[in-house]
Coordinates of C-alpha atoms and ligand atoms in Angstrom, one line a residue:
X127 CA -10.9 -61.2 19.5
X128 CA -13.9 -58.9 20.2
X129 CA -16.7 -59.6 17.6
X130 CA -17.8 -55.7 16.2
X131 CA -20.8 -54.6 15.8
X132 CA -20.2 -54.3 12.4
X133 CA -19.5 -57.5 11.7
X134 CA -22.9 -58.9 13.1
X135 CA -24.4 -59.6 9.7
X136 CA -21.9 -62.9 9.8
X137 CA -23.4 -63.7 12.8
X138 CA -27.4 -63.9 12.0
X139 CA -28.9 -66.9 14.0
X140 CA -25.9 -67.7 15.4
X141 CA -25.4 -67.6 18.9
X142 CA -22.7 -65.2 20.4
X143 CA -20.9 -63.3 23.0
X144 CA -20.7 -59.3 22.7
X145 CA -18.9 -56.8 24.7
X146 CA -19.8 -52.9 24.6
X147 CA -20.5 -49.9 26.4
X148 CA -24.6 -49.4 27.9
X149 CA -25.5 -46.5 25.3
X150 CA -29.0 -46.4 26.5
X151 CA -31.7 -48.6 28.4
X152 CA -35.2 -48.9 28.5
X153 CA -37.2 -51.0 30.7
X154 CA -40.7 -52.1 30.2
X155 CA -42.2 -54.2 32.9
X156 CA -41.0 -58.0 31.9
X157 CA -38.9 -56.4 29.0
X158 CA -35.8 -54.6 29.1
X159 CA -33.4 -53.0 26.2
X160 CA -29.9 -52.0 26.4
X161 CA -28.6 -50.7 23.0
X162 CA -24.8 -51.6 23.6
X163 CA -22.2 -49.8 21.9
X164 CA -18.3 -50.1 20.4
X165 CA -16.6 -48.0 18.5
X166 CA -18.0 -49.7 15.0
X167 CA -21.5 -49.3 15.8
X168 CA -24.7 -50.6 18.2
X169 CA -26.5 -53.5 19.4
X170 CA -29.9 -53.9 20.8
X171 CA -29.9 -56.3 23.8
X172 CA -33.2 -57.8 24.3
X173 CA -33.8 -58.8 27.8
X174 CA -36.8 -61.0 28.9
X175 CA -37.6 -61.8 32.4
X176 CA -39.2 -65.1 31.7
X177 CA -35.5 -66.1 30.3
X178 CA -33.6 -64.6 32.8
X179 CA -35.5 -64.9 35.6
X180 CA -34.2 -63.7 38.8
X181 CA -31.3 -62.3 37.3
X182 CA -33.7 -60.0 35.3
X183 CA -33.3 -57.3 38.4
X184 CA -30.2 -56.8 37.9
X185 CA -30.9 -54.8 34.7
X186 CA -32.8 -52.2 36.2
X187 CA -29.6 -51.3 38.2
X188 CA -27.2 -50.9 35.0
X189 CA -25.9 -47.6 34.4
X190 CA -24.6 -46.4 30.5
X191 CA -21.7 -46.3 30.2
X192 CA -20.5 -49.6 31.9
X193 CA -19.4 -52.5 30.5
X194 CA -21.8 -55.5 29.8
X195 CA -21.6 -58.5 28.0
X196 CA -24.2 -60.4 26.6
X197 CA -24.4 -64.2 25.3
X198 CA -27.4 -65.0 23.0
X199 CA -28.8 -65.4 19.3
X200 CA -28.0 -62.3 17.1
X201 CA -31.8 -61.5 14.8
X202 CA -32.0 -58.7 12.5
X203 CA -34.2 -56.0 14.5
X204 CA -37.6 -54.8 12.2
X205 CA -36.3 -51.6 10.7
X206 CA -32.8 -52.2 10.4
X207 CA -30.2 -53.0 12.8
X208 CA -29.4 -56.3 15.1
X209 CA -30.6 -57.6 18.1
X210 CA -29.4 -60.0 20.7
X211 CA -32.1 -61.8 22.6
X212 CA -30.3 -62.3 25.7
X213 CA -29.8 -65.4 27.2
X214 CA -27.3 -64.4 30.1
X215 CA -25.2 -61.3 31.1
X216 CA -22.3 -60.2 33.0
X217 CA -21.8 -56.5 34.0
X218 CA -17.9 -56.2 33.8
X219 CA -17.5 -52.5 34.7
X220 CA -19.9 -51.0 36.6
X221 CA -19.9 -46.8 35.5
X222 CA -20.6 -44.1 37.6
X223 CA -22.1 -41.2 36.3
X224 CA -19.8 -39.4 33.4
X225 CA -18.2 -36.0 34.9
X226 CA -19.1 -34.7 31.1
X227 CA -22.0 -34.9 29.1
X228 CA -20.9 -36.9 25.6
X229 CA -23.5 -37.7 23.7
X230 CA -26.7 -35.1 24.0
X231 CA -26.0 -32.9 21.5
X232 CA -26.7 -30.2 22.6
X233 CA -25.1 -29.9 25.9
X234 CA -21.4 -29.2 24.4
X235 CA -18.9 -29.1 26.9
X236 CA -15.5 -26.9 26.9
X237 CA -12.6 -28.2 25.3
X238 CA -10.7 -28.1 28.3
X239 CA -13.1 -29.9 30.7
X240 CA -13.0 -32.9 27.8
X241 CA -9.6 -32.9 27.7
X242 CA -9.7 -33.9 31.2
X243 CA -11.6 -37.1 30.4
X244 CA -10.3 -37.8 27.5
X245 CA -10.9 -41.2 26.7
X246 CA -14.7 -40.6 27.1
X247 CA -14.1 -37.4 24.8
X248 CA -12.9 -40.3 22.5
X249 CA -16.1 -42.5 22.6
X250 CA -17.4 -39.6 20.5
X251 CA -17.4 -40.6 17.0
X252 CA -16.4 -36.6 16.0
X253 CA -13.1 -36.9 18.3
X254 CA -12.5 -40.3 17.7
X255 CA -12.5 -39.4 13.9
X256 CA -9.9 -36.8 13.8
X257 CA -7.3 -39.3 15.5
X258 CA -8.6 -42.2 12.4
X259 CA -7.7 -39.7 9.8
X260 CA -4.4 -38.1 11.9
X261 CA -3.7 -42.2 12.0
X262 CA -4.4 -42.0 8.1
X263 CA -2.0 -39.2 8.1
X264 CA 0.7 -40.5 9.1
X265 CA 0.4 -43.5 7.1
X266 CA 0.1 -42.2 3.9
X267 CA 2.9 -39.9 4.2
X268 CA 5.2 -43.0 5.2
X269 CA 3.7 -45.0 2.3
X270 CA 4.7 -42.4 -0.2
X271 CA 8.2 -41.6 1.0
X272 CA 9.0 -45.5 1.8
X273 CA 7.6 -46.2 -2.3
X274 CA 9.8 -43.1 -2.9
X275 CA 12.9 -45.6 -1.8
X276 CA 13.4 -43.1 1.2
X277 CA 14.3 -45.4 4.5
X278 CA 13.2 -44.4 8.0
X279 CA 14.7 -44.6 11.2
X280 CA 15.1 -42.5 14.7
X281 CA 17.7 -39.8 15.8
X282 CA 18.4 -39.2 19.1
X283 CA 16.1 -37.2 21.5
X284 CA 17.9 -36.2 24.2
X285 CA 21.4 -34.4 23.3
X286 CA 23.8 -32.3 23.5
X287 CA 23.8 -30.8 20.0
X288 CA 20.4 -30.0 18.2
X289 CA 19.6 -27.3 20.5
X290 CA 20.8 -24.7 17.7
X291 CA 20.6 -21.7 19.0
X292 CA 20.5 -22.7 22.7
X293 CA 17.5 -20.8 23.4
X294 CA 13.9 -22.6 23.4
X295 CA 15.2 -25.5 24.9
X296 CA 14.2 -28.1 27.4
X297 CA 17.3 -28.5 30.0
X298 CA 17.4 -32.7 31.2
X299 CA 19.3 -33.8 34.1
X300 CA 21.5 -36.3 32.4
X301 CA 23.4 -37.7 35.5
X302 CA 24.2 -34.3 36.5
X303 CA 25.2 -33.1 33.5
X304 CA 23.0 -30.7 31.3
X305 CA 21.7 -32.0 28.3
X306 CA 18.6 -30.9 26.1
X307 CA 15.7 -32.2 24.3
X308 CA 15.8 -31.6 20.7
X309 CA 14.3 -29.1 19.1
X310 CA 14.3 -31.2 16.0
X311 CA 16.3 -34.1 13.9
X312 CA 17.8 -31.2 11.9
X313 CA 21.7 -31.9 12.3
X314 CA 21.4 -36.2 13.0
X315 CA 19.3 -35.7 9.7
X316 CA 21.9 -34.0 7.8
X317 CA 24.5 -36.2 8.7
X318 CA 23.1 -39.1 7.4
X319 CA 23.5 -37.3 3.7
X320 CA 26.9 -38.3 4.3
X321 CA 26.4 -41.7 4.8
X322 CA 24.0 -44.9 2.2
X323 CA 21.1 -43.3 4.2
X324 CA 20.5 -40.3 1.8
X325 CA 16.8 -40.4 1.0
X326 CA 15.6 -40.4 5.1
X327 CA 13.0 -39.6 6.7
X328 CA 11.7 -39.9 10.6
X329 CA 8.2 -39.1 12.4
X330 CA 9.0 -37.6 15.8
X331 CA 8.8 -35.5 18.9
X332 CA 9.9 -32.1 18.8
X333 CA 10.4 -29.9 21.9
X334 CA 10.1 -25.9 22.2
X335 CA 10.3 -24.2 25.7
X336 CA 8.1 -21.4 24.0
X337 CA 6.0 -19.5 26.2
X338 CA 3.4 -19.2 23.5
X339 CA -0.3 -18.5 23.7
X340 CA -1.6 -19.8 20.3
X341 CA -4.1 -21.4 18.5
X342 CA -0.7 -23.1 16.5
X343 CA 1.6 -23.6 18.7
X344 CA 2.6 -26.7 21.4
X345 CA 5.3 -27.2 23.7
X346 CA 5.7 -30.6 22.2
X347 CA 4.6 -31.3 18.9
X348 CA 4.9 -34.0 16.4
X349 CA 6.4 -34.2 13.1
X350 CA 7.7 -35.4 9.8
X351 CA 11.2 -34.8 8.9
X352 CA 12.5 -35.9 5.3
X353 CA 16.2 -34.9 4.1
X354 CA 17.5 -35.8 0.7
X355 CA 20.9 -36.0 -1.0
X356 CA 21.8 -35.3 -4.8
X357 CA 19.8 -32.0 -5.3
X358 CA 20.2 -29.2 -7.9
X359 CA 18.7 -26.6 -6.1
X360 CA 15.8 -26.3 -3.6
X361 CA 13.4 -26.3 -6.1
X362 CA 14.3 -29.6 -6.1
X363 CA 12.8 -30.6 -2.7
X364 CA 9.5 -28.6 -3.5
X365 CA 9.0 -30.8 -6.7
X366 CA 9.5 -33.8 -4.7
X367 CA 7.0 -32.4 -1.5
X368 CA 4.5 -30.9 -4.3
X369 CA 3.8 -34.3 -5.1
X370 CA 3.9 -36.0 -1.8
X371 CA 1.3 -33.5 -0.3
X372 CA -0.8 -34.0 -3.3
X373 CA -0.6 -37.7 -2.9
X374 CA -1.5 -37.5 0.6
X375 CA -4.2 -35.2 0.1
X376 CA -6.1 -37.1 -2.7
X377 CA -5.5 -40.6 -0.7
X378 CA -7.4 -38.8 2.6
X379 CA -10.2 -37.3 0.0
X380 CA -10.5 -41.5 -1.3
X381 CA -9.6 -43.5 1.3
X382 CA -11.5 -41.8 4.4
X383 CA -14.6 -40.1 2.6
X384 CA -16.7 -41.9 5.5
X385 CA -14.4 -40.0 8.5
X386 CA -15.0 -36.7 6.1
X387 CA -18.6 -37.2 5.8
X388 CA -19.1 -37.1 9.4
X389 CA -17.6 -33.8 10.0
X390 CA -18.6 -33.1 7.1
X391 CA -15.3 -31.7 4.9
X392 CA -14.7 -31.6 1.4
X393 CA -10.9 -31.5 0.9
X394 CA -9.7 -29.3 -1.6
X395 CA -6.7 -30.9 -3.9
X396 CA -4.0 -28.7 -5.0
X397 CA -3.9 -28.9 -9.1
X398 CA -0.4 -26.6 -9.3
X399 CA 0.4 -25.2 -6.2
X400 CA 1.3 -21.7 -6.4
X401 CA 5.2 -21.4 -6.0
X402 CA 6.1 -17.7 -4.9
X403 CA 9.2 -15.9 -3.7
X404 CA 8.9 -13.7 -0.7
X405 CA 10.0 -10.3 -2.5
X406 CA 6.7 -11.5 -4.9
X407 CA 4.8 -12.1 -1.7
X408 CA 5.8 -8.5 -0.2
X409 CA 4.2 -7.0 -3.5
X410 CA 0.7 -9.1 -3.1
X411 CA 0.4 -8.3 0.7
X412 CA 1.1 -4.4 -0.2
X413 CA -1.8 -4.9 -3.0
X414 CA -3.7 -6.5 0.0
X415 CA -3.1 -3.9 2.3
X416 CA -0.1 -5.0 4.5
X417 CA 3.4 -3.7 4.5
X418 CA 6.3 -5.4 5.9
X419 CA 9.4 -4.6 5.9
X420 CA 11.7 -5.4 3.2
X421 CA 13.6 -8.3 4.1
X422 CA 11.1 -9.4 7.3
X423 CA 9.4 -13.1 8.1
X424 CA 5.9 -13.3 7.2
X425 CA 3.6 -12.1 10.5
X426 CA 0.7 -14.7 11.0
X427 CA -1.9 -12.0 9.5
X428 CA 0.3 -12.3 6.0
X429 CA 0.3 -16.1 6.2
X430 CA -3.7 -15.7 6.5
X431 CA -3.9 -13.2 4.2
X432 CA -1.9 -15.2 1.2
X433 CA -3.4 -18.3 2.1
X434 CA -6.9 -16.3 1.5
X435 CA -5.4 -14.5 -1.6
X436 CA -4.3 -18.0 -3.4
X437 CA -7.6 -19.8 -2.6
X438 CA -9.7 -17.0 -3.7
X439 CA -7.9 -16.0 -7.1
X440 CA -6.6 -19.7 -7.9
X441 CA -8.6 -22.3 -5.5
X442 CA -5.1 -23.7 -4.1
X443 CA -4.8 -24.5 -0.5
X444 CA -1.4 -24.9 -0.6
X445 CA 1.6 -21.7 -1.7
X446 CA 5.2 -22.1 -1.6
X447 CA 7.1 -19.7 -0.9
X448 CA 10.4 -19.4 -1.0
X449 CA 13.7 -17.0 -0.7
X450 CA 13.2 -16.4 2.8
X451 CA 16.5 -13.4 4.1
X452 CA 19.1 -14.7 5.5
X453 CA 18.6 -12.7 8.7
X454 CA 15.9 -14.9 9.4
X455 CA 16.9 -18.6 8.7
X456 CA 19.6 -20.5 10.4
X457 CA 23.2 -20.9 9.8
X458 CA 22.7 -24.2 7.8
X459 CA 20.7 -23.0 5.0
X460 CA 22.6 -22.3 1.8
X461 CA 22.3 -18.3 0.5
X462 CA 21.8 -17.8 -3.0
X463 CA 24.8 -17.2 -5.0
X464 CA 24.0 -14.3 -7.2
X465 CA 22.3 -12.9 -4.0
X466 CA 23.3 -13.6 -0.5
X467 CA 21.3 -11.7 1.2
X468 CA 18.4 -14.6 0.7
X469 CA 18.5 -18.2 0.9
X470 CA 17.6 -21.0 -1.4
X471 CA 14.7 -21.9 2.0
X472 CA 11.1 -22.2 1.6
X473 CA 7.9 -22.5 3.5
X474 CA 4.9 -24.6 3.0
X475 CA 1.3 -22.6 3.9
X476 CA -1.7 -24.9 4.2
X477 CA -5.1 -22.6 4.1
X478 CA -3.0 -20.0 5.3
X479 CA -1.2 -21.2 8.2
X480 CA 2.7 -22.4 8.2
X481 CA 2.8 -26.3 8.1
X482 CA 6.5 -26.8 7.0
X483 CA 9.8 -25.2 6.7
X484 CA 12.3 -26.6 4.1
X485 CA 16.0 -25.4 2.7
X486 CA 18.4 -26.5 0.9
X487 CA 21.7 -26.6 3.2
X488 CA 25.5 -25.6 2.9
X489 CA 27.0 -28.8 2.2
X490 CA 30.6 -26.8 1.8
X491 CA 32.9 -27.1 5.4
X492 CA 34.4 -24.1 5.2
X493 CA 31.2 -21.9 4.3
X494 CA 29.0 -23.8 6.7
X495 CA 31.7 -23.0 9.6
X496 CA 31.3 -19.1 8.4
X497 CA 28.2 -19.0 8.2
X498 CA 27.8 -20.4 11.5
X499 CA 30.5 -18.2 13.2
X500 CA 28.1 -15.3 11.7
X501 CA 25.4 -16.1 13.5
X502 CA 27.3 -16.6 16.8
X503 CA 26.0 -20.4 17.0
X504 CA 28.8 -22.3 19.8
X505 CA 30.4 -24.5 18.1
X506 CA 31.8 -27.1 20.7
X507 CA 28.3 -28.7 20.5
X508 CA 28.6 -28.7 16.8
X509 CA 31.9 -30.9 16.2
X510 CA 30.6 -33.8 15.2
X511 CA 27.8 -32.4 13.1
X512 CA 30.3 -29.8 11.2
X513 CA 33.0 -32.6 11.3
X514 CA 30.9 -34.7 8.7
X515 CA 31.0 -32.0 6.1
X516 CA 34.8 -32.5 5.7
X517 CA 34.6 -36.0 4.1
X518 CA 32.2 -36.0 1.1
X519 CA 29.5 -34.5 2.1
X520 CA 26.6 -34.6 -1.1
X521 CA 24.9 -31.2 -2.3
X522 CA 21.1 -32.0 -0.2
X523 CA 18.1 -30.6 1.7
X524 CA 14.8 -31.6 3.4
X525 CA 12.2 -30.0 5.2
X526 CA 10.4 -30.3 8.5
X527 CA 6.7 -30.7 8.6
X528 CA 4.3 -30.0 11.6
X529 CA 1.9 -33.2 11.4
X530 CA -0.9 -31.6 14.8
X531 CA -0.5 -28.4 12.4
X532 CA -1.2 -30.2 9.5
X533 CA -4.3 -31.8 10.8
X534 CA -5.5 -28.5 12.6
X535 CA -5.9 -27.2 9.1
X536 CA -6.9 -30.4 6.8
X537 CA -9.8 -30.7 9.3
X538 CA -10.4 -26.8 9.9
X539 CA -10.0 -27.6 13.9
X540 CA -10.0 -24.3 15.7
X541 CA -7.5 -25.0 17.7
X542 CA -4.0 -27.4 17.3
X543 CA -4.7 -28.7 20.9
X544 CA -8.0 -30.8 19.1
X545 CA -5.4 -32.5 16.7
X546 CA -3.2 -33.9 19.4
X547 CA -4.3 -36.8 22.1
X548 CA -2.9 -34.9 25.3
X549 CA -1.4 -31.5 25.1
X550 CA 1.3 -29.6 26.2
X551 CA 1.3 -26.3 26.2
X552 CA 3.0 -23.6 28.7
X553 CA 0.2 -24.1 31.2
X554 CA -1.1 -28.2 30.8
X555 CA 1.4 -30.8 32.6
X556 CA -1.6 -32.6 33.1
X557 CA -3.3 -34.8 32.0
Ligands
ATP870 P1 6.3 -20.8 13.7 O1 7.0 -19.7 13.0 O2 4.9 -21.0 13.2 O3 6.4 -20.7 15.2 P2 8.7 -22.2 13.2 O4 9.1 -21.6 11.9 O5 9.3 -21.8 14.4 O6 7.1 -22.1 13.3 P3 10.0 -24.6 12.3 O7 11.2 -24.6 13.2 O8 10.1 -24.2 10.9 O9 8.8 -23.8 13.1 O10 9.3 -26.1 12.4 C1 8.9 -26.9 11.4 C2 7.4 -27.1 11.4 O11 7.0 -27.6 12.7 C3 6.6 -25.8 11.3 O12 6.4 -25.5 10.0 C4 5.3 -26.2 12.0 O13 4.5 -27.0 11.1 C5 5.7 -27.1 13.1 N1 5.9 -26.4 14.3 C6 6.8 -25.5 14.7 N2 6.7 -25.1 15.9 C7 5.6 -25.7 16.4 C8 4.9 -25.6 17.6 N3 5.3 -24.9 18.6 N4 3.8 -26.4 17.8 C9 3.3 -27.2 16.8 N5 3.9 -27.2 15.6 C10 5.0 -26.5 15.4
MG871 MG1 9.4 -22.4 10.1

């Protein structure tokens, strides 16, 4: 294993071999320094010519950015720090120049140019941070639904079914026939309801063939999809994701205050998020200003708006709000008995920006295949799926969250692109 630079205080007096990246390097006659670097921190190396004698020259012709590794006695360095006085050296990866300037300050290049060299983009502690607390994420989201008793597993990505309305979909040549890649785990994930697996959850790819231009939006995202058997109601599910995101949120605030200090956040913790239904939400966006039409999605600008609203009034990042019309939510969410004209869905706005969408579904056969005739879904596709609701099929729901959203807004990035490794968006096949 590669000793760290930050375990070198194990390692005073002790003689050594250390790997890392040429940060900088100063030579002084019979005396050279190379601070080396890895992603835990620095190294002086101390190069002498009267110890390395011929192989002293060499030094001069070391560019940053290679790779070097240096054998010699680790010393604490007078004002802080260790030192390597170096006894011989090997340069492993000679660097040419970097095609973008990483670490001068105050040369900042274009998002898009990094993302061509990404991996250097990444020896940046900033960008390397936002991937240690996405990594953090992730984690603590599966810790608290795997304590919760839920179990995780993996539905199929490429299909036939899970393309539910047919449109938005990428086409696959599957031995000449046509098949898709999902949209989501919606239906696989209801259909486990029927079966021991009723708490589930999955991480996973999504696919949209969305011609979108956003600052929110990716041709292939990731994300967190939990489903759940046994409810009352949907108010259920929001009880149970209430305390998951608050969980989550207070575990980042704990466990990664050193990732937060370096960009310098302050996560705000929800204390009783605000739980709204969108007729309510109609009336504070006409107080605000905006109008929508009775019965219409929320635009982006009322997301914003709300998400302004609530942390202004009430200092909560988070709203739920639920009720969404029917005429805007899929053939699988359940309508509200004493008023069908809304459904018993919800969405989930983090500082003002849609992070998750959640229902409970029509667990009923014959109600679902209505419902799903109404909205002109083909139903060939659907057999299987609708074929599970005939034999016991448990009242449940779930929700889908978007994990590059969700870090796009925990860590006020401009854009979702920052959040994700490489991209894809209409335009960027590549890298
Ligand atoms: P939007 O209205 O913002 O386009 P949506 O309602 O179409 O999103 P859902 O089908 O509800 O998206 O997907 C569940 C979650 O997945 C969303 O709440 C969001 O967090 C995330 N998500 C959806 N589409 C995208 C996308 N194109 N890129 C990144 N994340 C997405
Ligand atoms: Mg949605």
């Amino acid at each position: 294993m590669k000793l760290y630079a930050k375990d070198l205080q194990n390692y005073l007096n002790k003689e050594v071999i250390f790997a890392g990246w040429v940060h900088s390097k100063r030579i002084l006659g019979k005396i050279a320094f190379i601070i080396l670097r890895d992603k835990t921190g620095f190294l002086q190396a101390t190069f002498k010519k009267d110890i390395l004698k011929e192989k002293f020259h060499k030094v001069k012709h070391i560019q940053n950015e290679s790779v070097v590794k240096v054998m010699g006695t680790i010393q604490e360095k007078v004002g802080g720090g260790y030192e390597i006085l170096v006894k011989d050296f090997s340069i492993i990866n000679e660097s040419e120049p970097l095609p973008i300037e990483i670490w001068n300050p105050d040369i900042k290049t274009q998002f898009i140019k990094r993302i061509q060299y990404r991996p250097l983009d990444l020896r940046r502690p900033e960008t390397l941070t936002i991937f240690k607390i996405r990594n953090s994420v992730i984690q603590y989201f599966r810790e608290y639904l795997l304590n919760k008793g839920f179990i995780e597993s993996q539905t199929p990505k490429i299909v036939l079914m899970g393309a539910e309305s047919g449109a938005d979909v990428f086409k696959v040549d599957y031995f000449r026939k046509t098949a898709y890649l999902a949209q989501s785990p919606q239906l696989y994930k209801q259909m486990l309801m029927a079966s021991g697996i009723d708490q589930y959850f999955e991480f996973g790819w999504y696919w949209r063939a969305e011609k979108s231009h956003t600052s929110r939006h990716l041709t292939e995202f990731y994300g967190l999809d939990v489903e759940m058997a046994w409810i009352n109601d949907h108010y259920d599910i929001l009880d149970f994701v209430g305390d998951m995101l608050k969980y989550v949120l207070k575990r980042i605030s704990k466990s990664n205050k050193e990732s937060l200090d370096l960009l310098g956040l302050h996560i705000d913790i929800p204390k009783s998020i605000p739980r709204i239904s969108l007729k309510e939400a109609y009336k504070i966006l006409g107080q605000l200003g905006k109008k929508l039409k009775y019965g219409s999605d929320l635009d982006s600008e009322s997301e914003r708006l709300l998400g302004k609203y609530f942390m202004e009034e009430y200092n909560e990042p988070i709203v739920f709000i639920t009720n969404y019309p029917w005429s805007e939510r899929p053939f699988y969410h359940m309508r509200l008995e004493e008023d069908p004209f809304w459904t018993k869905s919800f969405d989930i706005f983090y500082k003002g920006l849609e992070i998750s969408t959640g229902a409970q579904r029509e667990h009923r056969f014959e109600v679902l295949l209505k419902q799903a005739k109404e909205k002109n879904v083909p139903l060939e596709p659907l057999k299987y799926y609708l074929e599970t609701f005939k034999y016991g099929m448990p009242p449940h729901g779930g929700f889908g969250l978007g994990i590059d959203r969700f870090v796009k807004q925990l860590l006020d990035l401009k854009d979702i692109r920052e959040a994700v490794l490489w991209f894809r968006d209409p335009e960027h096949l590549s890298p």
